[in-house]
mmCIF file of C-alpha atoms in Angstrom:
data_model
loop_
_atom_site.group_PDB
_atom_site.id
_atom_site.type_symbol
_atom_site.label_atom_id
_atom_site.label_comp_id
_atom_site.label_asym_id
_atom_site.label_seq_id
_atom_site.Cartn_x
_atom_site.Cartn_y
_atom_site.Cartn_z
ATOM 1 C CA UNK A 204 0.000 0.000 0.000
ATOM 2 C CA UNK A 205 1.494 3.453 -1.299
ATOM 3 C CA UNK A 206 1.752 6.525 0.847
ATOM 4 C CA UNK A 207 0.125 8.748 -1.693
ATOM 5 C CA UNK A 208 -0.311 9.415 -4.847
ATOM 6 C CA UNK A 209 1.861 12.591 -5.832
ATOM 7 C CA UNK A 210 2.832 14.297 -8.928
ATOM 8 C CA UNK A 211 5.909 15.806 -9.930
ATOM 9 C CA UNK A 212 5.506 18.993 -11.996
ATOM 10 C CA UNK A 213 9.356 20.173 -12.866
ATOM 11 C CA UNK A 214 11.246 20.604 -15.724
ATOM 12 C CA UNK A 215 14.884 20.633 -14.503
ATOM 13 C CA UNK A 216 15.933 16.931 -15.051
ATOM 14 C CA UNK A 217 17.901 16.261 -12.087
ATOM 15 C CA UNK A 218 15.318 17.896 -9.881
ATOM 16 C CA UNK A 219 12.975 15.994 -10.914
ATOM 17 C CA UNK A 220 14.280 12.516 -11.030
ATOM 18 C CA UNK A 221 16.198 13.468 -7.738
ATOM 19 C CA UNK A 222 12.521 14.490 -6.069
ATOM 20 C CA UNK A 223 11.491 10.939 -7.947
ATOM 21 C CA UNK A 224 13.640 8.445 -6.784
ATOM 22 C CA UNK A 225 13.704 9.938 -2.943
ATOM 23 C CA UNK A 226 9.531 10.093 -2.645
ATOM 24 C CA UNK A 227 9.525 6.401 -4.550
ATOM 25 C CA UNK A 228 12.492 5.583 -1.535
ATOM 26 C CA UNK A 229 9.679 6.585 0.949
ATOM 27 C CA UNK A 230 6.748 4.564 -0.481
ATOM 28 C CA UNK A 231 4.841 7.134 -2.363
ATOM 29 C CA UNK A 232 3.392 6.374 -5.715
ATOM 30 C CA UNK A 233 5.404 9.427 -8.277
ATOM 31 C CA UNK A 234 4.086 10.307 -11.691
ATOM 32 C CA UNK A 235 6.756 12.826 -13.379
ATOM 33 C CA UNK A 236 5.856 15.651 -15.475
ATOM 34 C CA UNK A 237 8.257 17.875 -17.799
ATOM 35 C CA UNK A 238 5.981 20.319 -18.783
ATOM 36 C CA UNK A 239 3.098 22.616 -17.590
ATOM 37 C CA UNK A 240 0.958 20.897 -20.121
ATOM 38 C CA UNK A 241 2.327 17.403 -19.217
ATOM 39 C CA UNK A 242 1.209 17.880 -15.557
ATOM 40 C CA UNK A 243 -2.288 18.927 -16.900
ATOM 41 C CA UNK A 244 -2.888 15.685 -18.888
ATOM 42 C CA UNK A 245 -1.597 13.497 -16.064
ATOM 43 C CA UNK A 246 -3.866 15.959 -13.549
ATOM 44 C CA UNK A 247 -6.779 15.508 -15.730
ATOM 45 C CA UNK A 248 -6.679 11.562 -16.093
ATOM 46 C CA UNK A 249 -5.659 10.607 -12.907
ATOM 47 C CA UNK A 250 -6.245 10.972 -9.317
ATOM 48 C CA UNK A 251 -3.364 12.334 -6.735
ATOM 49 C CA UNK A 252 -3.036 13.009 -3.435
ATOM 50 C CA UNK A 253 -0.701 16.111 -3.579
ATOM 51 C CA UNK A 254 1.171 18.387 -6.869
ATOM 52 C CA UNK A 255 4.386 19.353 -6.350
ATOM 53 C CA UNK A 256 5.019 22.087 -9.066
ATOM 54 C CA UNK A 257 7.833 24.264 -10.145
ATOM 55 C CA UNK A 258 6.621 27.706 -11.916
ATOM 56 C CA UNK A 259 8.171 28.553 -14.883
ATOM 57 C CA UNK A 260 7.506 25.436 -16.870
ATOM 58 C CA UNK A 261 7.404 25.100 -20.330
ATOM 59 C CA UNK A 262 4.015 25.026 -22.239
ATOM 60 C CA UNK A 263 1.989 26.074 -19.166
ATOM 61 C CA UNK A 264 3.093 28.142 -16.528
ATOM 62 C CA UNK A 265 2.722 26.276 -13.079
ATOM 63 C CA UNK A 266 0.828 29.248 -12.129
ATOM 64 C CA UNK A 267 -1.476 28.915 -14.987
ATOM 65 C CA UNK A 268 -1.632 24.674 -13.562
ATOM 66 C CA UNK A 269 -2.193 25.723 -10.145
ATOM 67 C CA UNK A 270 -5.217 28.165 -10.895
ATOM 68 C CA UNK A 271 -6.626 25.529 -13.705
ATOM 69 C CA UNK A 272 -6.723 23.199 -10.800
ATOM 70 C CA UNK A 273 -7.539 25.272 -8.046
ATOM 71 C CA UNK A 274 -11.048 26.454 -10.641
ATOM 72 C CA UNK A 275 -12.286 22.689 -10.682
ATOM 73 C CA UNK A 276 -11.165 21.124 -7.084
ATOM 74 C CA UNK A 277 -9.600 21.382 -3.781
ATOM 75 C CA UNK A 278 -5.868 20.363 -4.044
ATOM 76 C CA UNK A 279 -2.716 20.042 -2.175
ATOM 77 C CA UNK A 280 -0.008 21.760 -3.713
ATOM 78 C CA UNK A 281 3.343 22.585 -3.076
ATOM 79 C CA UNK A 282 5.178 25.351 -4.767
ATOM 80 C CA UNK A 283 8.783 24.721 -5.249
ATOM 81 C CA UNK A 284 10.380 28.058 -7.310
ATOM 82 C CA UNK A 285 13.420 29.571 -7.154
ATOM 83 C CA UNK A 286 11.339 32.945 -7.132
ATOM 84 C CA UNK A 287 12.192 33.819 -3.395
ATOM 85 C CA UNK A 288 10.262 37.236 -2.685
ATOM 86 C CA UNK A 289 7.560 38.018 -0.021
ATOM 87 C CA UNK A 290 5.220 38.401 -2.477
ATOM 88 C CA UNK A 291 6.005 35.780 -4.955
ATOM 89 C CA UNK A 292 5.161 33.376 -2.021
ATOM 90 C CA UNK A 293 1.662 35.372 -0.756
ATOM 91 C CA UNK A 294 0.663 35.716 -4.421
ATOM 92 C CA UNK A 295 0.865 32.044 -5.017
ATOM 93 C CA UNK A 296 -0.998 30.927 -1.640
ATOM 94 C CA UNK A 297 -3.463 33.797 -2.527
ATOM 95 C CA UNK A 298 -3.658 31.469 -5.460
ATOM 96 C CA UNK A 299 -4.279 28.399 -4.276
ATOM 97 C CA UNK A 300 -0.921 26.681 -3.011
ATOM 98 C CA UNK A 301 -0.872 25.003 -0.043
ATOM 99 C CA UNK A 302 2.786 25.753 1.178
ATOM 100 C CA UNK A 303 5.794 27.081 -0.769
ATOM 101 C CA UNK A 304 9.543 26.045 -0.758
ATOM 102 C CA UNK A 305 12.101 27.807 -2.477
ATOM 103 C CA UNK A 306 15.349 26.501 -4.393
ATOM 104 C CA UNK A 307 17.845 25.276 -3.825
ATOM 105 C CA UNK A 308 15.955 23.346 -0.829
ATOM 106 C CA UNK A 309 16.936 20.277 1.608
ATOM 107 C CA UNK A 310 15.202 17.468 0.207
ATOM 108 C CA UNK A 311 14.483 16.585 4.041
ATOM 109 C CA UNK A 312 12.786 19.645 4.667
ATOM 110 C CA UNK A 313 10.670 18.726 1.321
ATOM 111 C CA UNK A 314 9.799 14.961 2.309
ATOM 112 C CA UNK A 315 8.754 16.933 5.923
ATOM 113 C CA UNK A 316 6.933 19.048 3.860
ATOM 114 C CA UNK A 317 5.195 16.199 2.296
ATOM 115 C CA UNK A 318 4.462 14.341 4.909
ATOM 116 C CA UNK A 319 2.596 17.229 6.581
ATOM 117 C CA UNK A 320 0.797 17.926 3.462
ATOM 118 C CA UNK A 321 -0.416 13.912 2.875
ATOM 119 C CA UNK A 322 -0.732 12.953 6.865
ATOM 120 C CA UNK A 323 -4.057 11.136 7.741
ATOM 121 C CA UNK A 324 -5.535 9.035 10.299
ATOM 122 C CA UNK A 325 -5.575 5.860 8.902
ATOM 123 C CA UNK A 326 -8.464 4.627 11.113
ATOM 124 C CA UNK A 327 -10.710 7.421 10.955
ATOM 125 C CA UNK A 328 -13.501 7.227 8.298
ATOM 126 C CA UNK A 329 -15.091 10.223 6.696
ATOM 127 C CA UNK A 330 -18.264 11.268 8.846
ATOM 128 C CA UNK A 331 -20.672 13.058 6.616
ATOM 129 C CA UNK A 332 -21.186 16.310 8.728
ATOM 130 C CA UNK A 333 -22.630 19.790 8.094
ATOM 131 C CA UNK A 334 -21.427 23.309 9.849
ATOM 132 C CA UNK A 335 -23.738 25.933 9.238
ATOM 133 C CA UNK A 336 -23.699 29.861 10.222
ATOM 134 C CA UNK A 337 -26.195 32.504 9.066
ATOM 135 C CA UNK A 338 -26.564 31.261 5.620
ATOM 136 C CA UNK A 339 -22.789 29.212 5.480
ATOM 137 C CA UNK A 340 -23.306 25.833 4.854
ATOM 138 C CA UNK A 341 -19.943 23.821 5.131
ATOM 139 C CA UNK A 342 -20.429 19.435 3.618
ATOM 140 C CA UNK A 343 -17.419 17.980 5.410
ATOM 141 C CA UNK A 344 -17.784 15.145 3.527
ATOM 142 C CA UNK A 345 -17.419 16.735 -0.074
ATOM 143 C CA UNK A 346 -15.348 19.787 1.083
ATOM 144 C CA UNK A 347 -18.252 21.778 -0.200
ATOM 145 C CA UNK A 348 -19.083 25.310 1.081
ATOM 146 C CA UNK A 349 -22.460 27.495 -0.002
ATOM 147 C CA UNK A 350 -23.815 30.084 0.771
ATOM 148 C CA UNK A 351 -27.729 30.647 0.154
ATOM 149 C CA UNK A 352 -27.252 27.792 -2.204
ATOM 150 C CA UNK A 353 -24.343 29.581 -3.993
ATOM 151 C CA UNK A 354 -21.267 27.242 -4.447
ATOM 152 C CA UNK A 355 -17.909 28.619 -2.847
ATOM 153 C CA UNK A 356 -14.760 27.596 -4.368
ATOM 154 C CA UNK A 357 -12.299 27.191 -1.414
ATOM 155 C CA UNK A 358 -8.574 25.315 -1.318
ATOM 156 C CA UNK A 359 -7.984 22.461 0.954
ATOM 157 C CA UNK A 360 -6.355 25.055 3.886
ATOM 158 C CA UNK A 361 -9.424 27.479 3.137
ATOM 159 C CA UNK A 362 -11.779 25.180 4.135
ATOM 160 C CA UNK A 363 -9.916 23.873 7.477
ATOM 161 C CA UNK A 364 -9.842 27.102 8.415
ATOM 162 C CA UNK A 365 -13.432 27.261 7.955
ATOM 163 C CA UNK A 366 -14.257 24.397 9.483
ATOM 164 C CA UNK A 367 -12.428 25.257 12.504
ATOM 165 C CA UNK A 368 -13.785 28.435 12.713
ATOM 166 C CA UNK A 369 -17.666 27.052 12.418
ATOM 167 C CA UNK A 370 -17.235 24.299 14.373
ATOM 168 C CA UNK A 371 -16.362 26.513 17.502
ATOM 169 C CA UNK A 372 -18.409 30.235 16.055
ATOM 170 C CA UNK A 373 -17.873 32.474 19.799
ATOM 171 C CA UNK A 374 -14.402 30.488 20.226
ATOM 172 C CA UNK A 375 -11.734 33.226 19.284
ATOM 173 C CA UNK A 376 -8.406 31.427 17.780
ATOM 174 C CA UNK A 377 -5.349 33.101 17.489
ATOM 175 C CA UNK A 378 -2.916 32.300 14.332
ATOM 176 C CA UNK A 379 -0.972 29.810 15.965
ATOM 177 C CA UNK A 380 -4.247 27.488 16.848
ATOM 178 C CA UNK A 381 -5.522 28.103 13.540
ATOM 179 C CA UNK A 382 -1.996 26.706 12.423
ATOM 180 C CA UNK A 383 -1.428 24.174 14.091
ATOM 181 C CA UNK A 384 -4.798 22.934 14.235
ATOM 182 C CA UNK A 385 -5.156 23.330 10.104
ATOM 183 C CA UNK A 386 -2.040 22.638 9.308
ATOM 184 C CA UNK A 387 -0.772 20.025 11.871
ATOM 185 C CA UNK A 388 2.662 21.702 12.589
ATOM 186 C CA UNK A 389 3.389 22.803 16.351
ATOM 187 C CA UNK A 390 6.319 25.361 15.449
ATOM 188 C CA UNK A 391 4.451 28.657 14.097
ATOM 189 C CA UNK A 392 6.879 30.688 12.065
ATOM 190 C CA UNK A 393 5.267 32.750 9.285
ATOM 191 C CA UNK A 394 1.807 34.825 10.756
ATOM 192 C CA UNK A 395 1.581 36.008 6.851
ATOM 193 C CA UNK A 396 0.910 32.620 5.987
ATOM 194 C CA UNK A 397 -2.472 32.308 8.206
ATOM 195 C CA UNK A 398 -3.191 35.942 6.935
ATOM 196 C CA UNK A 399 -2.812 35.276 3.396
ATOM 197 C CA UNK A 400 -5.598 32.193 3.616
ATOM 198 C CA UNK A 401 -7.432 34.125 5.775
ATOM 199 C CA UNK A 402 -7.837 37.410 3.584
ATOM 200 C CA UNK A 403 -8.367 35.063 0.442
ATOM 201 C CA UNK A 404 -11.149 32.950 2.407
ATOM 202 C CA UNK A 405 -12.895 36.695 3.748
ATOM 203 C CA UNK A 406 -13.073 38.157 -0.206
ATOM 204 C CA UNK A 407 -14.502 34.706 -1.585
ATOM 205 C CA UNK A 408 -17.967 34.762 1.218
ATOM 206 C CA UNK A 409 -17.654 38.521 0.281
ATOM 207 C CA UNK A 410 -18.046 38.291 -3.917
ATOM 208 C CA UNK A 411 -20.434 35.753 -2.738
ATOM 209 C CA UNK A 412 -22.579 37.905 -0.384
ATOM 210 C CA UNK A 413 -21.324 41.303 -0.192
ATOM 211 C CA UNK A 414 -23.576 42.530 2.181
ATOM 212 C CA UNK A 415 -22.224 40.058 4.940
ATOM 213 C CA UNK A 416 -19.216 40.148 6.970
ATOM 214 C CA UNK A 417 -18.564 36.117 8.501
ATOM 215 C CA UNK A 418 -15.605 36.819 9.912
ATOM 216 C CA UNK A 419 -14.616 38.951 12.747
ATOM 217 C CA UNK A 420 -11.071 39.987 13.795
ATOM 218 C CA UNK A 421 -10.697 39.944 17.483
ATOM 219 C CA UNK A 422 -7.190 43.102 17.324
ATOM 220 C CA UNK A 423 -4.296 41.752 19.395
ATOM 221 C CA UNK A 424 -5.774 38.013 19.581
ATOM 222 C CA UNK A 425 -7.231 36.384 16.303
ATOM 223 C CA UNK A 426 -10.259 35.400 14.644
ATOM 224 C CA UNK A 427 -13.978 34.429 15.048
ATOM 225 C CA UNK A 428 -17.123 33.922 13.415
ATOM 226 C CA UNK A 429 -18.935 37.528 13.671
ATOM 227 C CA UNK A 430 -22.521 37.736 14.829
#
């Protein structure tokens, strides 16, 4: 039995077979990808767990992949760029990416990385359960969120946060809960990285029902659902 099911989007040879041969090592199931438009066919016909994707790819950009995929299904993705900046990173988790690692990286940190993004409860099964706030409707079962009836497009993060939030509506969390409870790490480093998913999550209900505020920021604390 395989790990996961994860897909290699990078078009730097070594990389790539390098990324291969170290996630096959550790029991995961690899399909490689060249291309921006290789990774799109293999996306398309098959079913993974988790993208790793490098951005400037040939054919299709992996930002161009990531928001294709982002448009048609929740996804686990992890960015891995040598584009370093601030705001390359928030743009591309405003995006859709679920964490970001830059090159050259230690391919420790990556299977880490991994790991975190693919960990699971083996014995838990999937309870069909649904949060709803003043008009939110969260299916925890489908990773679906409405509103009025309205579908909501959220990534994988998005939606944990979400959920979290829902599930607990006068509970105020701070960043690091909604870290480590959402992302499963205990070490909280970056606070834009909760703010990023956070202000992406806040203008989605907002297009969606602009009259309506969900979310309340408690100054000096963190977040809530808002009455």
């Amino acid at each position: 039995m395989t790990k996961g099911k994860i897909l290699i989007a990078e078009d730097d040879n070594d990389i790539n077979h390098l990324i291969y041969e170290v996630l096959t090592r550790e029991g995961y199931a690899v399909t490689q990808a060249f291309s921006g438009t290789e990774a799109k066919l293999h996306w398309n016909n098959e079913t993974f767990d988790l993208l790793l994707c490098d951005l400037m790819l040939p054919g299709m950009t992996g930002e161009e992949l990531i928001a294709e995929i982002i448009t048609k299904q929740s996804a686990s993705i992890i960015v891995i760029s040598a584009k370093n900046t601030i705001m390359d990173k928030v743009d591309l988790l405003k995006l859709g990416a679920s964490d970001y690692i830059t090159k050259p990286f230690d391919i420790e940190e990556l299977l880490a990385r991994v790991e975190v993004q693919l960990r699971k409860t083996p014995t838990e099964e999937p309870v069909n359960e649904s949060l709803s706030w003043q008009g939110l409707t969260l299916s925890t079962d489908r990773y679906n969120a409405q509103i009025d009836g309205q579908d909501i497009r959220l990534t994988a993060r998005e939606f944990g946060i979400l959920k979290l939030l829902i599930s607990n509506p006068k509970k105020v969390f701070t960043k690091e809960n909604i870290f480590s409870s959402v992302w499963g790490e205990t070490e909280y480093i970056d606070e834009n990285t909760v703010n990023v998913h956070m202000s992406n999550i806040r203008s989605k209900l907002n297009k969606a029902k602009p009259d309506k505020d969900y979310i309340e920021t408690v100054w000096g604390i963190g977040f809530k659902m808002k009455n």
